[in-house]
Coordinates of C-alpha atoms in Angstrom, one line a residue:
M1 CA 21.6 -183.2 -15.7
V2 CA 19.0 -183.2 -12.9
V3 CA 16.6 -181.1 -15.1
I4 CA 17.1 -183.4 -18.1
L5 CA 16.3 -186.5 -15.9
L6 CA 13.3 -184.7 -14.6
L7 CA 12.0 -184.0 -18.1
I8 CA 12.5 -187.5 -19.2
S9 CA 10.7 -188.9 -16.1
Q10 CA 7.8 -186.5 -16.8
L11 CA 7.5 -187.7 -20.4
L12 CA 7.6 -191.3 -19.4
F13 CA 5.0 -190.6 -16.7
L14 CA 2.6 -188.7 -19.0
S15 CA 2.9 -191.3 -21.8
N16 CA 1.8 -194.0 -19.4
I17 CA -1.0 -192.1 -17.5
D18 CA -3.8 -194.0 -19.3
R19 CA -2.1 -197.4 -18.9
L20 CA -1.4 -196.8 -15.2
Q21 CA -5.0 -195.3 -14.7
I22 CA -3.7 -192.4 -12.7
K23 CA -6.1 -189.5 -12.1
T24 CA -4.7 -186.0 -12.4
T25 CA -6.1 -182.5 -11.9
M26 CA -4.5 -181.3 -15.1
D27 CA -6.8 -180.3 -18.0
T28 CA -5.8 -182.2 -21.1
N29 CA -6.5 -179.1 -23.2
L30 CA -3.6 -177.3 -21.3
W31 CA -0.8 -179.6 -22.4
H32 CA 0.8 -176.8 -24.4
L33 CA 1.3 -174.8 -21.2
F34 CA 2.9 -177.9 -19.6
I35 CA 5.3 -178.2 -22.6
A36 CA 6.0 -174.4 -22.5
C37 CA 6.9 -174.6 -18.8
N38 CA 9.4 -177.4 -19.4
L39 CA 11.0 -175.6 -22.3
L40 CA 11.2 -172.4 -20.2
I41 CA 12.9 -174.4 -17.5
V42 CA 15.5 -175.7 -20.0
F43 CA 16.0 -172.1 -21.3
L44 CA 16.6 -170.7 -17.8
M45 CA 19.1 -173.5 -16.9
I46 CA 21.0 -172.8 -20.1
T47 CA 20.9 -169.0 -19.3
A48 CA 22.2 -169.6 -15.8
E49 CA 25.0 -171.8 -17.2
L50 CA 26.1 -169.2 -19.7
W51 CA 25.9 -166.5 -17.0
L52 CA 28.3 -168.5 -14.8
R53 CA 30.7 -169.2 -17.6
Y54 CA 31.0 -165.8 -19.4
S55 CA 29.7 -163.0 -17.0
K56 CA 32.4 -160.9 -15.4
Q57 CA 30.0 -159.6 -12.9
S58 CA 29.0 -161.5 -9.7
P59 CA 26.8 -164.4 -10.8
K60 CA 25.2 -164.8 -7.5
Y61 CA 22.0 -162.8 -8.1
G62 CA 21.6 -164.2 -11.6
V63 CA 21.8 -167.7 -10.3
V64 CA 19.4 -166.9 -7.5
S65 CA 16.9 -165.3 -9.9
C66 CA 17.1 -168.3 -12.3
G67 CA 16.8 -170.7 -9.3
F68 CA 13.7 -168.8 -8.2
L69 CA 12.0 -168.9 -11.6
V70 CA 13.0 -172.6 -12.2
S71 CA 11.6 -173.6 -8.8
Y72 CA 8.2 -172.1 -9.4
L73 CA 8.0 -173.4 -12.9
M74 CA 8.9 -176.9 -11.6
Y75 CA 6.2 -176.5 -8.9
F76 CA 3.5 -175.7 -11.5
V77 CA 4.6 -178.6 -13.6
L78 CA 4.7 -181.1 -10.8
E79 CA 1.8 -179.9 -8.7
P80 CA -0.9 -181.7 -10.7
F81 CA 0.9 -185.0 -10.4
V82 CA 3.1 -185.0 -7.2
D83 CA 2.1 -184.4 -3.6
G84 CA 4.6 -182.2 -1.8
A85 CA 5.7 -180.4 -5.0
Q86 CA 6.0 -177.3 -2.8
M87 CA 9.5 -178.6 -1.7
T88 CA 10.8 -177.4 -5.0
L89 CA 10.1 -173.9 -3.9
M90 CA 13.1 -174.2 -1.4
M91 CA 15.5 -174.0 -4.3
P92 CA 16.2 -170.2 -3.9
I93 CA 16.9 -170.7 -0.2
M94 CA 19.4 -173.5 -1.1
V95 CA 21.2 -171.3 -3.6
A96 CA 21.5 -168.6 -0.9
L97 CA 23.0 -171.3 1.4
I98 CA 25.5 -172.3 -1.2
Y99 CA 26.8 -168.8 -1.4
F100 CA 26.9 -168.6 2.5
D101 CA 25.2 -165.2 2.2
R102 CA 23.1 -164.6 5.3
K103 CA 21.5 -161.4 4.0
L104 CA 20.5 -163.1 0.8
L105 CA 19.2 -166.0 2.8
Y106 CA 17.0 -163.7 4.9
I107 CA 15.6 -162.1 1.7
M108 CA 14.9 -165.3 -0.1
G109 CA 13.5 -167.0 3.0
L110 CA 11.1 -164.2 3.7
F111 CA 10.2 -163.9 0.0
S112 CA 9.6 -167.7 -0.4
I113 CA 7.3 -167.7 2.7
V114 CA 5.3 -164.6 1.5
F115 CA 5.2 -165.7 -2.1
Y116 CA 4.0 -169.2 -1.3
A117 CA 1.2 -167.7 0.8
G118 CA 0.1 -165.8 -2.3
V119 CA 0.3 -169.0 -4.3
Y120 CA -1.7 -171.0 -1.8
F121 CA -4.5 -168.5 -1.3
G122 CA -4.6 -167.5 -5.0
L123 CA -4.2 -171.0 -6.6
E124 CA -4.0 -174.0 -4.3
R125 CA -6.9 -173.3 -2.0
P126 CA -9.6 -172.1 -4.5
F127 CA -8.6 -174.4 -7.4
L128 CA -6.9 -177.4 -5.9
H129 CA -8.8 -177.3 -2.6
K130 CA -5.6 -177.8 -0.5
P131 CA -6.3 -177.8 3.3
L132 CA -5.0 -175.0 5.5
L133 CA -3.0 -177.5 7.5
E134 CA -0.9 -178.4 4.5
F135 CA -0.2 -174.7 3.9
L136 CA 0.9 -174.3 7.5
M137 CA 3.1 -177.3 7.3
V138 CA 4.8 -176.1 4.2
E139 CA 5.4 -172.7 5.7
C140 CA 6.9 -174.3 8.8
V141 CA 9.2 -176.4 6.6
F142 CA 10.4 -173.2 4.9
L143 CA 10.9 -171.5 8.3
V144 CA 12.8 -174.5 9.8
F145 CA 15.0 -174.8 6.7
V146 CA 15.9 -171.1 6.8
L147 CA 16.8 -171.4 10.5
M148 CA 18.9 -174.5 9.8
A149 CA 20.6 -172.7 6.9
I150 CA 21.4 -169.7 9.2
A151 CA 23.0 -172.1 11.7
V152 CA 25.0 -173.7 8.9
I153 CA 26.3 -170.3 7.8
I154 CA 27.2 -169.3 11.4
R155 CA 29.0 -172.5 12.0
A156 CA 30.9 -172.2 8.6
R157 CA 32.0 -168.7 9.5
E158 CA 33.2 -169.9 12.9
A159 CA 35.1 -172.7 11.2
R160 CA 36.6 -170.1 8.7
I161 CA 37.7 -167.8 11.6
N162 CA 39.3 -170.8 13.4
L163 CA 41.0 -171.8 10.2
E164 CA 42.3 -168.3 9.7
R165 CA 43.5 -168.2 13.3
L166 CA 45.3 -171.5 12.9
T167 CA 46.8 -170.4 9.6
K168 CA 48.1 -167.1 11.1
A169 CA 49.5 -169.0 14.1
G170 CA 51.3 -171.4 11.7
Q171 CA 52.7 -168.4 9.7
D172 CA 53.8 -166.7 12.9
L173 CA 55.5 -170.0 14.0
M174 CA 57.2 -170.2 10.6
V175 CA 58.5 -166.6 10.9
E176 CA 59.7 -167.3 14.5
R177 CA 61.4 -170.4 13.3
A178 CA 63.1 -168.6 10.4
I179 CA 64.2 -165.8 12.8
S180 CA 65.6 -168.4 15.2
D181 CA 67.4 -170.2 12.4
K182 CA 68.9 -166.9 11.3
L183 CA 70.0 -166.0 14.8
L184 CA 71.7 -169.4 15.1
K185 CA 73.5 -168.8 11.8
I186 CA 74.3 -165.1 12.1
D187 CA 77.0 -163.4 14.2
A188 CA 75.2 -161.0 16.5
L189 CA 77.7 -158.2 16.3
T190 CA 78.7 -158.1 12.6
G191 CA 75.6 -159.5 10.9
L192 CA 77.8 -161.9 8.9
Y193 CA 77.5 -165.7 9.1
N194 CA 79.1 -167.2 12.2
H195 CA 81.9 -169.7 12.4
K196 CA 79.7 -172.8 12.6
T197 CA 77.6 -171.9 9.6
F198 CA 80.8 -171.0 7.6
H199 CA 82.2 -174.6 8.1
E200 CA 78.8 -176.2 7.2
Y201 CA 78.6 -174.2 4.0
L202 CA 82.2 -174.8 3.1
D203 CA 81.8 -178.6 3.6
S204 CA 78.9 -178.5 1.2
L205 CA 80.7 -176.5 -1.4
L206 CA 83.8 -178.7 -1.3
E207 CA 81.6 -181.7 -2.0
Q208 CA 80.4 -179.9 -5.1
C209 CA 83.9 -179.0 -6.1
E210 CA 84.9 -182.7 -6.0
S211 CA 81.8 -183.9 -7.8
N212 CA 81.0 -181.1 -10.2
N213 CA 84.5 -179.4 -10.6
L214 CA 83.2 -176.2 -9.1
Q215 CA 85.7 -173.4 -8.8
L216 CA 86.3 -172.1 -5.3
Q217 CA 88.6 -169.7 -3.6
L218 CA 89.0 -169.1 0.2
A219 CA 90.2 -165.7 1.6
L220 CA 91.0 -165.1 5.2
F221 CA 91.1 -161.5 6.5
D222 CA 92.8 -160.3 9.7
I223 CA 92.5 -156.8 11.0
D224 CA 96.0 -155.3 11.5
N225 CA 96.9 -154.2 15.0
F226 CA 93.4 -154.8 16.3
K227 CA 94.6 -155.5 19.9
Q228 CA 96.2 -152.0 19.9
V229 CA 92.8 -150.5 18.9
N230 CA 91.1 -152.3 21.8
D231 CA 93.8 -151.3 24.3
T232 CA 93.9 -147.6 23.2
Y233 CA 90.2 -146.9 22.5
G234 CA 88.4 -149.6 24.4
H235 CA 86.3 -152.7 23.3
R236 CA 83.3 -150.6 22.4
V237 CA 85.3 -148.8 19.7
G238 CA 86.8 -152.2 18.7
D239 CA 83.3 -153.5 18.2
L240 CA 82.4 -150.5 16.0
V241 CA 85.5 -151.1 13.9
L242 CA 84.5 -154.8 13.5
K243 CA 81.0 -153.8 12.5
M244 CA 82.1 -151.2 9.9
I245 CA 84.6 -153.6 8.3
A246 CA 82.0 -156.4 8.2
D247 CA 79.5 -154.0 6.6
K248 CA 82.0 -153.2 3.9
V249 CA 82.8 -156.8 3.3
G250 CA 79.1 -157.8 3.2
G251 CA 78.3 -154.9 0.9
M252 CA 81.0 -155.6 -1.7
I253 CA 80.8 -159.3 -2.2
E254 CA 78.5 -160.8 -4.9
L255 CA 75.4 -163.0 -4.4
N256 CA 77.3 -166.2 -5.0
D257 CA 79.9 -165.4 -2.5
F258 CA 79.8 -166.1 1.2
A259 CA 81.2 -164.0 4.1
A260 CA 81.5 -164.9 7.7
R261 CA 83.1 -163.8 10.9
Y262 CA 85.7 -166.5 11.5
G263 CA 87.1 -165.5 14.8
G264 CA 87.7 -162.4 17.0
E265 CA 89.1 -160.0 14.4
E266 CA 89.2 -162.5 11.5
F267 CA 86.8 -162.8 8.6
A268 CA 86.5 -165.4 5.9
V269 CA 85.1 -165.1 2.4
I270 CA 84.3 -168.0 0.0
F271 CA 84.3 -167.1 -3.7
T272 CA 82.5 -169.4 -6.2
D273 CA 82.0 -169.3 -10.0
K274 CA 85.0 -167.1 -10.3
S275 CA 88.5 -167.5 -11.7
F276 CA 91.4 -167.1 -9.2
S277 CA 92.3 -163.8 -10.8
E278 CA 88.8 -162.4 -10.4
S279 CA 88.7 -163.4 -6.8
Y280 CA 92.1 -161.9 -6.2
E281 CA 91.0 -158.6 -7.8
A282 CA 87.9 -158.7 -5.5
V283 CA 89.9 -159.1 -2.3
E284 CA 92.4 -156.4 -3.4
K285 CA 89.5 -154.0 -4.0
L286 CA 88.1 -154.9 -0.5
R287 CA 91.5 -154.3 1.1
K288 CA 91.7 -150.8 -0.4
N289 CA 88.2 -149.9 0.5
I290 CA 88.6 -151.0 4.1
A291 CA 91.7 -148.9 4.4
Q292 CA 89.7 -145.9 3.3
I293 CA 87.0 -146.2 6.0
E294 CA 87.0 -143.3 8.4
H295 CA 87.0 -144.4 12.1
L296 CA 86.2 -141.2 14.0
Q297 CA 86.0 -143.0 17.3
A298 CA 89.5 -144.5 16.7
G299 CA 91.2 -141.1 16.2
N300 CA 90.3 -141.2 12.4
K301 CA 93.3 -143.3 11.8
P302 CA 93.2 -145.9 8.9
I303 CA 92.7 -149.4 10.0
T304 CA 93.9 -152.0 7.5
V305 CA 93.6 -155.7 6.9
S306 CA 95.9 -158.4 5.8
I307 CA 94.5 -161.1 3.5
G308 CA 95.5 -164.5 2.5
I309 CA 93.8 -166.2 -0.5
C310 CA 94.0 -169.7 -1.9
D311 CA 92.5 -171.4 -5.0
Y312 CA 91.1 -174.8 -4.1
Q313 CA 92.8 -177.8 -5.9
L314 CA 90.8 -181.0 -6.3
G315 CA 91.7 -183.6 -3.7
D316 CA 93.2 -181.1 -1.2
G317 CA 90.3 -181.3 1.3
K318 CA 89.3 -178.6 3.8
E319 CA 92.2 -179.0 6.2
L320 CA 94.9 -178.5 3.5
L321 CA 92.9 -175.6 2.0
F322 CA 92.9 -173.8 5.4
R323 CA 96.5 -174.5 6.0
K324 CA 97.5 -173.0 2.7
T325 CA 95.2 -170.0 3.2
D326 CA 96.4 -169.4 6.7
K327 CA 100.1 -169.5 5.6
A328 CA 99.3 -166.9 3.0
L329 CA 97.7 -164.7 5.7
Y330 CA 100.8 -165.2 7.9
T331 CA 103.0 -164.2 4.9
A332 CA 100.9 -161.0 4.4
K333 CA 101.4 -160.1 8.1
K334 CA 105.1 -160.9 7.9
Q335 CA 105.6 -158.8 4.7
G336 CA 104.4 -155.7 6.4
K337 CA 100.6 -156.1 6.7
N338 CA 97.9 -154.3 4.6
R339 CA 98.4 -156.5 1.6
V340 CA 97.0 -159.6 -0.2
V341 CA 99.1 -162.7 -0.6
N342 CA 98.0 -165.8 -2.4
C343 CA 99.0 -169.3 -1.3
A344 CA 101.3 -169.8 -4.3
E345 CA 103.4 -166.8 -3.2
S346 CA 103.6 -167.9 0.4
H347 CA 104.7 -171.4 -0.8
K348 CA 107.5 -169.9 -2.9
E349 CA 108.6 -167.8 0.1
E350 CA 108.6 -170.9 2.3
I351 CA 110.8 -172.7 -0.3
V352 CA 113.3 -169.8 -0.5
S353 CA 113.4 -169.5 3.4
F354 CA 114.1 -173.3 3.6
A355 CA 116.9 -173.0 1.0

């Protein structure tokens, strides 16, 4: 767009030279060279645009080369009419600054200074009679612009380094916060969710049960005779038993399920998107696998669990769900331990006992 406006302004200027009575050093017999230079400028700009759009290689050097050629063509076009046309020769330095390439900036800066010296002593001084002071001023402008561009690049790199440092600090803070959140939610010994997180998650799921009719089952596990394990082998062995059972529970549940350490030797598992029979089969499988764990530190004796499971009924609420599940767990203990009892069975037993 800038080049098109420049060409239009040139045509308007040239078409009104006689009317404006402007003197120019341009020979009227060389107008074909003037037109050729402008056409070549347009061609180079189109070439640079196509290079940027379709070239898979780095466009930097192509753009710099086109910028260099365009700048000198524009200089030769404007020089007969405009004082200070040498400023167009700074275009390659500007392109190098756009890419924030210090090496390229050094090359183009030195090249522009040397090349303009050749243009001055080969063209401007003998043919246009430009004073030496103007040459020195232009070279000083080039040099100052290069130094300013170097300062801009250095400052931009410092800003980038500071931004990267701040970004890394932010990422580290996010990681630390995530770790802290996890530590607040996870039981340190077993690696399962803790009691507080379990209740927060259950409250959220029960809301979905009431609003979206989500299926949910709650199972409570209690390690059989765990006090005897602690008294016989010590609390260190008891901790190892807890961890091994927790690993088994965490490894066998599915992604949509939720396991937590509910109390000292009690665990809780929430099943979602399952029928009651599927959840019952899952806890029965867990019970059998837990009984098969080898506890070498505990005399290699089998350590079992009793499990109570309950299917959530709409309108029951959390308190009633826990009461039913806990009664099922109590029934499993009462019936001889190492078994799974659902709340419906415990309710029947309660009715029979009452009768």
